[in-house]
Tab-separated table of C-alpha atoms in Angstrom:
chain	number	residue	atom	x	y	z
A	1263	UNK	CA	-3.558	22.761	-19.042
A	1264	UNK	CA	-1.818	24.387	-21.801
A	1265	UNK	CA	1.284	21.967	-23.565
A	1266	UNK	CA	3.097	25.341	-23.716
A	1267	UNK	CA	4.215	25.739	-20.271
A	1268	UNK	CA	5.623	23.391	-18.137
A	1269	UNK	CA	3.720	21.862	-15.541
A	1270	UNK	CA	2.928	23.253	-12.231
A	1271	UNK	CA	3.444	20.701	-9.067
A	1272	UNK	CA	1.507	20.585	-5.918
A	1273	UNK	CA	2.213	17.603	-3.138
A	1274	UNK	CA	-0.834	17.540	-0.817
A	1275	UNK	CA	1.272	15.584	1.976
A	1276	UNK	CA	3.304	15.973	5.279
A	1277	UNK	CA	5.940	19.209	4.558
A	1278	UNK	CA	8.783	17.542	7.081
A	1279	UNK	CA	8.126	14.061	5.135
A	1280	UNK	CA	10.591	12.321	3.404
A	1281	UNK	CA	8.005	11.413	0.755
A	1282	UNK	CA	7.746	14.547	0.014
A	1283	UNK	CA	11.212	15.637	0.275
A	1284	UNK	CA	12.412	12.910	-2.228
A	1285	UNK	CA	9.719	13.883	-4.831
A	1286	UNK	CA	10.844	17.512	-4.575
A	1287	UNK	CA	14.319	16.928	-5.317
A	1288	UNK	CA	13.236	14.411	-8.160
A	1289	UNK	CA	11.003	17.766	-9.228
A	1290	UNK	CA	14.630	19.985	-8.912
A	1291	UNK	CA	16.504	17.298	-10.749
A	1292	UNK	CA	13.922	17.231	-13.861
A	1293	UNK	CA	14.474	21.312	-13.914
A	1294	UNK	CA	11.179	22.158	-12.243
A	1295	UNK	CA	10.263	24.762	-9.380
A	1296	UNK	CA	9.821	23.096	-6.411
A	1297	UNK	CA	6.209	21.827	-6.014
A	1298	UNK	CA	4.274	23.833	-3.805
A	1299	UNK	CA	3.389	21.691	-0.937
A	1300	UNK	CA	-0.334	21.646	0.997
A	1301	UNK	CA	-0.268	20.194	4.202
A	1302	UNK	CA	-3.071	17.254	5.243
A	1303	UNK	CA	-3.250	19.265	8.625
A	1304	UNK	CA	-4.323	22.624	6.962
A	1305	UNK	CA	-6.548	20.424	4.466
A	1306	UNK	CA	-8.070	18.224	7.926
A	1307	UNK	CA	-8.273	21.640	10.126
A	1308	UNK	CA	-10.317	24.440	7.331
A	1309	UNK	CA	-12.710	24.038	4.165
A	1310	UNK	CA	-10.203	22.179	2.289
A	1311	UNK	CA	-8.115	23.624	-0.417
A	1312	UNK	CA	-8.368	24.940	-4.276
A	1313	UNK	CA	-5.966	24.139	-6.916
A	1314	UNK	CA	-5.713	26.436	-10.166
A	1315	UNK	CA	-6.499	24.220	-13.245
A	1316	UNK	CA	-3.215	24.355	-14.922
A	1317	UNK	CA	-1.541	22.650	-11.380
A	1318	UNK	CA	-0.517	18.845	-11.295
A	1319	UNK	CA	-2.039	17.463	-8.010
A	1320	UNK	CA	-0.168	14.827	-6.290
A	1321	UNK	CA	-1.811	13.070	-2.978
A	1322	UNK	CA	1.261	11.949	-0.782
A	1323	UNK	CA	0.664	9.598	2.552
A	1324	UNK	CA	-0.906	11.314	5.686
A	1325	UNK	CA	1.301	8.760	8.032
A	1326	UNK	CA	3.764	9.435	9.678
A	1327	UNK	CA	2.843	12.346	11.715
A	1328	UNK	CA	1.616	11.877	15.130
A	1329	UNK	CA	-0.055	14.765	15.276
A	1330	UNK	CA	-2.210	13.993	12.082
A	1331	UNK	CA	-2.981	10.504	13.442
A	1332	UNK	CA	-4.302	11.550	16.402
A	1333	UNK	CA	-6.860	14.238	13.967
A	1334	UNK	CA	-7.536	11.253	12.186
A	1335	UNK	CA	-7.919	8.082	14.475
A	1336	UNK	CA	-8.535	9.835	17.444
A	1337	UNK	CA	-5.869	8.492	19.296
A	1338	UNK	CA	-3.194	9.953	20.978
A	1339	UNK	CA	-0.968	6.919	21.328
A	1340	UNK	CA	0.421	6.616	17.694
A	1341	UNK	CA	1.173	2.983	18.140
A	1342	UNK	CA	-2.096	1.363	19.142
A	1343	UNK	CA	-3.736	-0.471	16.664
A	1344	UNK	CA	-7.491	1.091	16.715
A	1345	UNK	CA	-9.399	3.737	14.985
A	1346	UNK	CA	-8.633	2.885	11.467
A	1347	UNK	CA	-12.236	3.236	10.833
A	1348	UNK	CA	-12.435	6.494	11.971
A	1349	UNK	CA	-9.309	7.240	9.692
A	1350	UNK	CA	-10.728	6.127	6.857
A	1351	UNK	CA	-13.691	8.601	7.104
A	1352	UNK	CA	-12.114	11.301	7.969
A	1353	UNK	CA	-9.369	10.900	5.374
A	1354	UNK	CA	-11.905	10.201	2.527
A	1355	UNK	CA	-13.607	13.523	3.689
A	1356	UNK	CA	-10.320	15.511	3.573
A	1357	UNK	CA	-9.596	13.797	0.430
A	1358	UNK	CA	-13.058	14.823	-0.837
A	1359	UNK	CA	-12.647	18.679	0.323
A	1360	UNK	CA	-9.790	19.284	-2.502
A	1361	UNK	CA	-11.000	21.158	-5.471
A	1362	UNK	CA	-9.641	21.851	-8.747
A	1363	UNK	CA	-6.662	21.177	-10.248
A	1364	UNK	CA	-5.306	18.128	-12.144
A	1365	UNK	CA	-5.666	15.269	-10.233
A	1366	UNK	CA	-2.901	12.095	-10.372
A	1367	UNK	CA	-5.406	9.780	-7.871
A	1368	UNK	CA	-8.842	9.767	-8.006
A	1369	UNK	CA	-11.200	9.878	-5.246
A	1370	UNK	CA	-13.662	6.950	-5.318
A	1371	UNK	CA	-10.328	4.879	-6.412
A	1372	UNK	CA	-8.680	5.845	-3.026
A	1373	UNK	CA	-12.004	4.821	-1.442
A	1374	UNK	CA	-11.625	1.205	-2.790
A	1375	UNK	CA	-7.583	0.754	-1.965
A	1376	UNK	CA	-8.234	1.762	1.064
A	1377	UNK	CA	-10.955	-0.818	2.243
A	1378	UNK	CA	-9.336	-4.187	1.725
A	1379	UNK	CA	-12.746	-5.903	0.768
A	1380	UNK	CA	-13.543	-3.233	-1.391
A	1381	UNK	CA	-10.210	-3.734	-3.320
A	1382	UNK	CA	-10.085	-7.433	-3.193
A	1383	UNK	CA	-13.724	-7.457	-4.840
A	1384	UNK	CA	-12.659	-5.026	-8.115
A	1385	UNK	CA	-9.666	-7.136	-8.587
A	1386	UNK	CA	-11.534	-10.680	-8.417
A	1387	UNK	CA	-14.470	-8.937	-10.766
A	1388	UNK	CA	-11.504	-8.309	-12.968
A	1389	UNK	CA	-9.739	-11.691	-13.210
A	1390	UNK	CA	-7.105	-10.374	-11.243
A	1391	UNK	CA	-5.798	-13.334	-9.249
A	1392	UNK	CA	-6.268	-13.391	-5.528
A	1393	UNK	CA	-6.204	-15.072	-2.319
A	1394	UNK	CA	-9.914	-16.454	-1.557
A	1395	UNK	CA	-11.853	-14.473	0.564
A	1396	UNK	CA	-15.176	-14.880	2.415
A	1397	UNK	CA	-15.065	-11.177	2.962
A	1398	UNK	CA	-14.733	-9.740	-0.296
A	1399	UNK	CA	-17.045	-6.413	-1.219
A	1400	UNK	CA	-19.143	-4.611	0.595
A	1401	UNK	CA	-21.638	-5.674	3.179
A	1402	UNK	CA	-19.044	-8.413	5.232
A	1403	UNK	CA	-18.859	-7.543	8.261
A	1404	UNK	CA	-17.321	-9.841	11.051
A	1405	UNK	CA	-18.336	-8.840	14.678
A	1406	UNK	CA	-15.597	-10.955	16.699
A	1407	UNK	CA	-13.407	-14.023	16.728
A	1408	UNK	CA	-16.445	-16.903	16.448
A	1409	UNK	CA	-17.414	-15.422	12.934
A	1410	UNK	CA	-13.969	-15.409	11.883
A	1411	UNK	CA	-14.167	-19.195	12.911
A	1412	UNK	CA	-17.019	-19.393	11.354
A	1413	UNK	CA	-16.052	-18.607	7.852
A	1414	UNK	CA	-12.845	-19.948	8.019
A	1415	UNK	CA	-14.810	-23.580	8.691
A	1416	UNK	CA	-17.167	-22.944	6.190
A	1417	UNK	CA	-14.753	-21.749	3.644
A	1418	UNK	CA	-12.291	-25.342	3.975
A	1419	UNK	CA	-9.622	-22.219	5.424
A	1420	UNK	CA	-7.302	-23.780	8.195
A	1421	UNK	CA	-5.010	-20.649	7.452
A	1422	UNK	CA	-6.009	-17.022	6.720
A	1423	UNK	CA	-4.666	-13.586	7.248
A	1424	UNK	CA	-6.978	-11.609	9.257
A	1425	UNK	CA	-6.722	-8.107	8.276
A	1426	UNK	CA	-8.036	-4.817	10.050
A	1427	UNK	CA	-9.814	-3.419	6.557
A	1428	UNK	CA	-8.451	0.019	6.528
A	1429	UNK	CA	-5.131	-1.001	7.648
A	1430	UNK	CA	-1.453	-0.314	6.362
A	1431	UNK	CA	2.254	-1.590	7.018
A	1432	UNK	CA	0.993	-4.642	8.382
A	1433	UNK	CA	-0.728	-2.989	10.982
A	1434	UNK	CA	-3.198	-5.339	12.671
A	1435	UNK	CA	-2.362	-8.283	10.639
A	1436	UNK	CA	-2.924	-11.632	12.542
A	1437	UNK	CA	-1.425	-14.716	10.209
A	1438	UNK	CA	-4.039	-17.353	12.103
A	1439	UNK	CA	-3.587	-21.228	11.474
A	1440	UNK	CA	-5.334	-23.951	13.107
A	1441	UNK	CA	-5.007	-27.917	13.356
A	1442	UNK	CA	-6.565	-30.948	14.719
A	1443	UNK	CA	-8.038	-31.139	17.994
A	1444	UNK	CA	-9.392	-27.238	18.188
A	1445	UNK	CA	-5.403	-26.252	18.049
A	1446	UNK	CA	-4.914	-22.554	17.166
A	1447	UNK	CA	-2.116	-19.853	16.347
A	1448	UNK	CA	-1.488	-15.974	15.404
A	1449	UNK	CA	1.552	-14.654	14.296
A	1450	UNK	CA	1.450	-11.527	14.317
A	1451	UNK	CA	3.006	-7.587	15.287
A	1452	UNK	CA	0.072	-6.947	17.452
A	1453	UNK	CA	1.213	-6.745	21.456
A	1454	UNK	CA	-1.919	-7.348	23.359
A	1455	UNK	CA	-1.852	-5.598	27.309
A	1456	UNK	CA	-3.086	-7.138	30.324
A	1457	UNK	CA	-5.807	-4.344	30.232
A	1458	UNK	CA	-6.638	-5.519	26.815
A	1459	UNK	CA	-5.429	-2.366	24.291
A	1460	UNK	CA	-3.603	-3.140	21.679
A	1461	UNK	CA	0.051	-1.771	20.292
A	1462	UNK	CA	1.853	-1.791	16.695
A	1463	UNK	CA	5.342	-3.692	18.159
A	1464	UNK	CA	8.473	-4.083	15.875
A	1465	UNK	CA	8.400	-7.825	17.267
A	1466	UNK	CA	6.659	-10.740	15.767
A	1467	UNK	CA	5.230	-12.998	18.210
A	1468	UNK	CA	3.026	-16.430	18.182
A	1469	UNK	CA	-0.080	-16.533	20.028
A	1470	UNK	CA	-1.040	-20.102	21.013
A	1471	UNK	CA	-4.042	-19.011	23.630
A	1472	UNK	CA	-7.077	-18.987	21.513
A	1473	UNK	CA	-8.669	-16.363	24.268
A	1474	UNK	CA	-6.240	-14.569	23.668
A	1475	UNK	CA	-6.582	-14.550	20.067
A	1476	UNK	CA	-9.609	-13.478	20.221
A	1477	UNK	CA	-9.485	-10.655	22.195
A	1478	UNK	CA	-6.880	-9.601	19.811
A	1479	UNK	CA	-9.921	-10.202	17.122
A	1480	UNK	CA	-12.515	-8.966	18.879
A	1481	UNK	CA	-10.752	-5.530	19.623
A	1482	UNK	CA	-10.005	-5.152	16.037
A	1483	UNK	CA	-13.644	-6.225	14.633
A	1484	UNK	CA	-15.313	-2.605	15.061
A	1485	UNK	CA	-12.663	-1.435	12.757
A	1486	UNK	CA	-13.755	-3.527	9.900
A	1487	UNK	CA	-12.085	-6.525	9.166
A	1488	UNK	CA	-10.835	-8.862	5.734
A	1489	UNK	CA	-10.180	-12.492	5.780
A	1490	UNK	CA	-7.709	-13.854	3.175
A	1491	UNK	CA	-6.537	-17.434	2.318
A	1492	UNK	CA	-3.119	-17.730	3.744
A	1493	UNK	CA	-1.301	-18.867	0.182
A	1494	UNK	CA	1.752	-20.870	0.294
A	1495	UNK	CA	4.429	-18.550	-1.084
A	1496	UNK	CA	8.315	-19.102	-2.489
A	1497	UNK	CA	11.165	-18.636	-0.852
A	1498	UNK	CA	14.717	-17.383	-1.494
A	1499	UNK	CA	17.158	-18.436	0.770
A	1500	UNK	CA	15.426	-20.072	2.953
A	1501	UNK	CA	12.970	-17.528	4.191
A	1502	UNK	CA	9.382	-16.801	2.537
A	1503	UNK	CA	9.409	-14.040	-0.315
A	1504	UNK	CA	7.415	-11.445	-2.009
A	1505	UNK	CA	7.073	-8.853	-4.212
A	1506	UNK	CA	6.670	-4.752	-4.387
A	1507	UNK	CA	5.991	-4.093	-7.875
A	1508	UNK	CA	5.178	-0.305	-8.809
A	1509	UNK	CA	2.899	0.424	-11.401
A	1510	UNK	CA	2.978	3.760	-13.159
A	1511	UNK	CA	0.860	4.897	-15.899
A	1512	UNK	CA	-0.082	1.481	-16.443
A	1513	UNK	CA	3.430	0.244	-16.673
A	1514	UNK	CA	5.244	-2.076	-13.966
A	1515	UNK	CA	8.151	0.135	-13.711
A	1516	UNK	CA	10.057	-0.986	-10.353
A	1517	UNK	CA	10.148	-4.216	-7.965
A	1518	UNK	CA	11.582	-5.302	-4.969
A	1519	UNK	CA	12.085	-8.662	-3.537
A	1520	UNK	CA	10.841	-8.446	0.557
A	1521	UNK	CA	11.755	-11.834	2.336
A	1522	UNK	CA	11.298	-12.630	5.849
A	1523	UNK	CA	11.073	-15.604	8.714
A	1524	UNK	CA	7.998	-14.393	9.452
A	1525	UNK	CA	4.864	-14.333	6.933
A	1526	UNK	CA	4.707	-10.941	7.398
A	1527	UNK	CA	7.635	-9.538	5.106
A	1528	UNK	CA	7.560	-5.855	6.285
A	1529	UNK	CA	11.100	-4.695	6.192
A	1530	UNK	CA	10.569	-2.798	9.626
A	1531	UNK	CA	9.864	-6.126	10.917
A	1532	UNK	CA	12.496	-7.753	10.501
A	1533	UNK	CA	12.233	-8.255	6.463
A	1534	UNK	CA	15.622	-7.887	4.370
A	1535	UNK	CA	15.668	-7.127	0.605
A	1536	UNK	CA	16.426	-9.936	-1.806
A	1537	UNK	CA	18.019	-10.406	-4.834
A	1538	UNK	CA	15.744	-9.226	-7.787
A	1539	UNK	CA	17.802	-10.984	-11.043
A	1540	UNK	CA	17.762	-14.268	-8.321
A	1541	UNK	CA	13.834	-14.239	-8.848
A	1542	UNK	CA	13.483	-13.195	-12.030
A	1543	UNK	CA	15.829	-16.780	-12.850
A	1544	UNK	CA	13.998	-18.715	-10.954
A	1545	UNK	CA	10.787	-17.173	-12.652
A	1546	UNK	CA	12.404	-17.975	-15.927
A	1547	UNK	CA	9.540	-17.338	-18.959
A	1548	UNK	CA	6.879	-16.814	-16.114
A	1549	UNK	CA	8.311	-13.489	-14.903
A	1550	UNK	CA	6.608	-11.461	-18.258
A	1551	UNK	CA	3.300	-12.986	-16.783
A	1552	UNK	CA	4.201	-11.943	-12.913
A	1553	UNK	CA	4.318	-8.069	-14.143
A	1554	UNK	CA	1.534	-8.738	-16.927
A	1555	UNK	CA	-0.562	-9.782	-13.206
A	1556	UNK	CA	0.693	-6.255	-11.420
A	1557	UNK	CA	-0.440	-4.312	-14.524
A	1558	UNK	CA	-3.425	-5.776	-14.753
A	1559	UNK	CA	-4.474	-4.940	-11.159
A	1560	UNK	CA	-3.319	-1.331	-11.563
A	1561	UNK	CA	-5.425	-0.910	-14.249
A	1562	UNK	CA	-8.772	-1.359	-12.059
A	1563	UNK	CA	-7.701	2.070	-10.800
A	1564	UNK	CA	-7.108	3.918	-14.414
A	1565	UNK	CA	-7.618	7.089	-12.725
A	1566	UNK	CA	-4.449	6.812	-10.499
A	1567	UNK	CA	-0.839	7.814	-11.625
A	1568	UNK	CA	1.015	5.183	-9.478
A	1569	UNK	CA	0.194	2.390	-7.552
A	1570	UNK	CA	2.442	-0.620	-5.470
A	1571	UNK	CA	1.372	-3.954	-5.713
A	1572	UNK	CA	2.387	-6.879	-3.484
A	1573	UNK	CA	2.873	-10.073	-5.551
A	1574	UNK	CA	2.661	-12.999	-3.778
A	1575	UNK	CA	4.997	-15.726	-6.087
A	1576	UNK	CA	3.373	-19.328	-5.035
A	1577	UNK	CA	5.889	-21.866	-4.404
A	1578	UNK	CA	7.751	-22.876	-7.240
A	1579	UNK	CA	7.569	-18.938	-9.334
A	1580	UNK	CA	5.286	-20.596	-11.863
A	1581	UNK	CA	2.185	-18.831	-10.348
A	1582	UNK	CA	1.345	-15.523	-8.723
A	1583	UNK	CA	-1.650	-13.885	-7.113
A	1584	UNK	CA	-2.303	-10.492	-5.904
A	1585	UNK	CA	-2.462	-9.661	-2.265
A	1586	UNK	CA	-3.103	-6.091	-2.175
A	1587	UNK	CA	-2.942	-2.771	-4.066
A	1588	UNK	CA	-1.353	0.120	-2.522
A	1589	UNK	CA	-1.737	4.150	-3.434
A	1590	UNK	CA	1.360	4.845	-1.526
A	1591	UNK	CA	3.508	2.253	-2.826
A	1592	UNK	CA	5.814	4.397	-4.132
A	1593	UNK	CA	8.704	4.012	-1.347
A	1594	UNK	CA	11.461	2.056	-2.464
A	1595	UNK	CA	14.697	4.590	-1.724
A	1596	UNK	CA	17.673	3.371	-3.719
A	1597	UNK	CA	15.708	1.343	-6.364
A	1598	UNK	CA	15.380	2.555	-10.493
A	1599	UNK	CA	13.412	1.134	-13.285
A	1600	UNK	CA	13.609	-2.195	-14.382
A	1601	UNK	CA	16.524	-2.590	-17.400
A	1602	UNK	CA	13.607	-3.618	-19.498
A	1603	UNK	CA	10.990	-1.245	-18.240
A	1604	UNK	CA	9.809	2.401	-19.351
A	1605	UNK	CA	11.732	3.715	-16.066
A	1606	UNK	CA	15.572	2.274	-16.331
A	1607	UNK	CA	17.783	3.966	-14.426
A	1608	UNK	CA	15.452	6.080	-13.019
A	1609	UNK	CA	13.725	6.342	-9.373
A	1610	UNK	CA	9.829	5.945	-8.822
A	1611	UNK	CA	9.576	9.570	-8.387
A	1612	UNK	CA	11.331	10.559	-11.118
A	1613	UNK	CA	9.045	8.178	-13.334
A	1614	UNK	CA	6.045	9.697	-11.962
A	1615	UNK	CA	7.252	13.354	-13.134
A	1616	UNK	CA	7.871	12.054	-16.533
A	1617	UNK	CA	4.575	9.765	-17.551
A	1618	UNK	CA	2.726	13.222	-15.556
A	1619	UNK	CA	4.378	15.294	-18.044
A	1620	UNK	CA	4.011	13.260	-20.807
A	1621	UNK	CA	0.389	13.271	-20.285
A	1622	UNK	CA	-0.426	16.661	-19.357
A	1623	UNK	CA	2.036	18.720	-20.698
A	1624	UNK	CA	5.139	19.717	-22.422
A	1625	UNK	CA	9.017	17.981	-21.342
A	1626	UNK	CA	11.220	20.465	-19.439
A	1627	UNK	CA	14.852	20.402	-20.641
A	1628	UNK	CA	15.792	18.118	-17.667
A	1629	UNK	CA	13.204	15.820	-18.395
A	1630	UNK	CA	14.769	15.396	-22.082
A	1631	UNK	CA	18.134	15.081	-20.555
A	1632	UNK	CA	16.967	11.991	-17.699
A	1633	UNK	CA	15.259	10.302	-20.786
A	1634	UNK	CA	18.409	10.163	-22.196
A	1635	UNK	CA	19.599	8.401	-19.796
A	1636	UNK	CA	17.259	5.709	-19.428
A	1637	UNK	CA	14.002	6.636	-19.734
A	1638	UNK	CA	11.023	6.135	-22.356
A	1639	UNK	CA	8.081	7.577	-20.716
């Protein structure tokens, strides 16, 4: 793309999203033309779509419309659980059909976020810090609840997340923990029928009837599934606490604190925000090494703009692992840059625009005039 001109912008995303919405008025705000905007149904329902070289090619979340789930999972309930199998496919495939253009996240890196094994293995390979995991890479797959036992026994695991691979927003998530004397329980989002299907709930809820567990397991396990070691992590104020952190351009540029009651700290869950300059005090010199982690793991995916990784602090802030990498991490309304950061003052969106530009082509005037109000990139 030629450093005369300024950048063109195209959002391949859902039109009526707010994703998309707030990244084309952080596009308006830097002086651009609103980015053109390519829908995942027209991409999904035709050959694809071609982008002219000189365009900047931004890949936005598919979720969110029920309509597109039900193209991509094949069903037509948008809050039961299964088919994330069949949305990875056919996602990778649409993702696949784009041609052209200037592309801000690559392919075969989506592949790997997107399968939780997959993305646990490149960060372990790494020396990224993570959970343990018996079923990290390719080639794991657990066919019901007694393999899950299984490799939780084998491993020395008495608590593990079980994960539905290709999952997202907790989605699936069982937090399983087990005792003496064969004792077993699931917290988890998951609302299991008396016909046996299975529904996303906004409720958290303990399952003590192993049978029951596994049926929850067992429904999942054709999807793919990831077993994690269920790390003890901090708290703040009494409730268990983690972190967002975005990554852009290889720089941690935002965080937010997510605490909860509940190991699952999901704020449509029931998780509230917590104080940021609370956990960077209690993190005290360890806090340059927490982003230093977060940076680290983004750069396993070089070939993507902007990632959001969830930092799990262990107890104490002194340590921190990794428990997953997100390509649509982005979200965090009302949050800028971190004072110390290449983004202060600025919104994740409006950091994207600027490391893009920097990159690929030439500042606009109103990216000049937000630098000069906070930003370096």
């Amino acid at each position: 793309m030629s450093r005369e001109a300024p950048p063109r912008w195209v959002v391949v995303g859902n039109g009526a999203n707010r994703r998309v919405r707030m990244f084309a008025e952080a596009a308006r705000a830097a002086g651009l033309r609103p980015p053109r905007v390519v829908e995942w149904r027209e991409v999904l329902s035709g050959a694809g779509h071609d982008f002219a070289p000189d365009e900047l090619v931004r890949l936005d979340s598919p979720g969110e419309d029920p309509v597109l789930d039900e193209m991509l999972r094949g069903v037509r309930e948008p809050a039961r659980v299964e088919g994330s199998a069949r949305w990875y496919s056919g996602w990778l495939r649409a993702v696949r059909s784009l041609r052209g253009g200037i592309r801000l996240d690559d392919p075969d890196e989506l592949g790997v976020l997107f399968d939780k094994r997959l993305c646990h293995a490149r960060l372990a390979g790494s020396g990224v810090p993570v959970p343990d995991s018996p079923t990290s890479g390719a080639g794991s797959a657990v066919r019901d609840w007694s393999e899950v036992r299984a490799l939780m026994r084998a491993g020395g695991l008495p608590r593990v997340f079980v994960k539905i691979a290709h999952g997202s927003s907790a989605s699936g998530v069982l937090a399983v923990e087990t005792a003496g004397g064969g004792c077993v329980q699931a917290t988890t989002s998951v609302e299991l029928t008396g016909d046996g299907r299975l529904y996303n709930s906004l409720r958290v809820r303990k399952y003590t009837d192993e049978r029951e567990i596994a049926a929850i397991v067992d429904r999942l396990a054709p999807d793919g599934l990831h077993i994690e070691r269920w790390l003890p992590k901090a708290a703040l104020g009494g409730r268990v606490a983690d972190l967002r952190v975005v990554v852009i351009a290889g720089r941690a540029t935002h965080a937010v604190v997510r605490t909860a009651r509940a190991p699952m700290t999901n704020l449509h869950l029931g998780g509230t925000r917590g104080d940021l300059d609370e956990v960077r005090g209690r993190a005290g010199e360890h806090w340059v090494r927490a982003l230093s982690i977060c940076e680290e793991a983004a750069a396993c995916f070089p070939g993507t703009l902007c990632v959001g990784v969830d930092l799990l602090p262990a107890i104490g802030w002194r340590r921190f692992a990794v428990g997953e990498v997100n390509a649509f991490g982005d979200l965090l309304p009302g949050s800028t840059g971190l004072p110390e950061g290449p983004a202060a003052g600025l919104d994740t969106y409006t950091a994207q625009i600027l490391a893009a530009h920097r990159k690929y082509g030439p500042e606009t005037s109103g990216d000049r005039e937000l630098v000069s109000a906070g930003s370096q990139l």
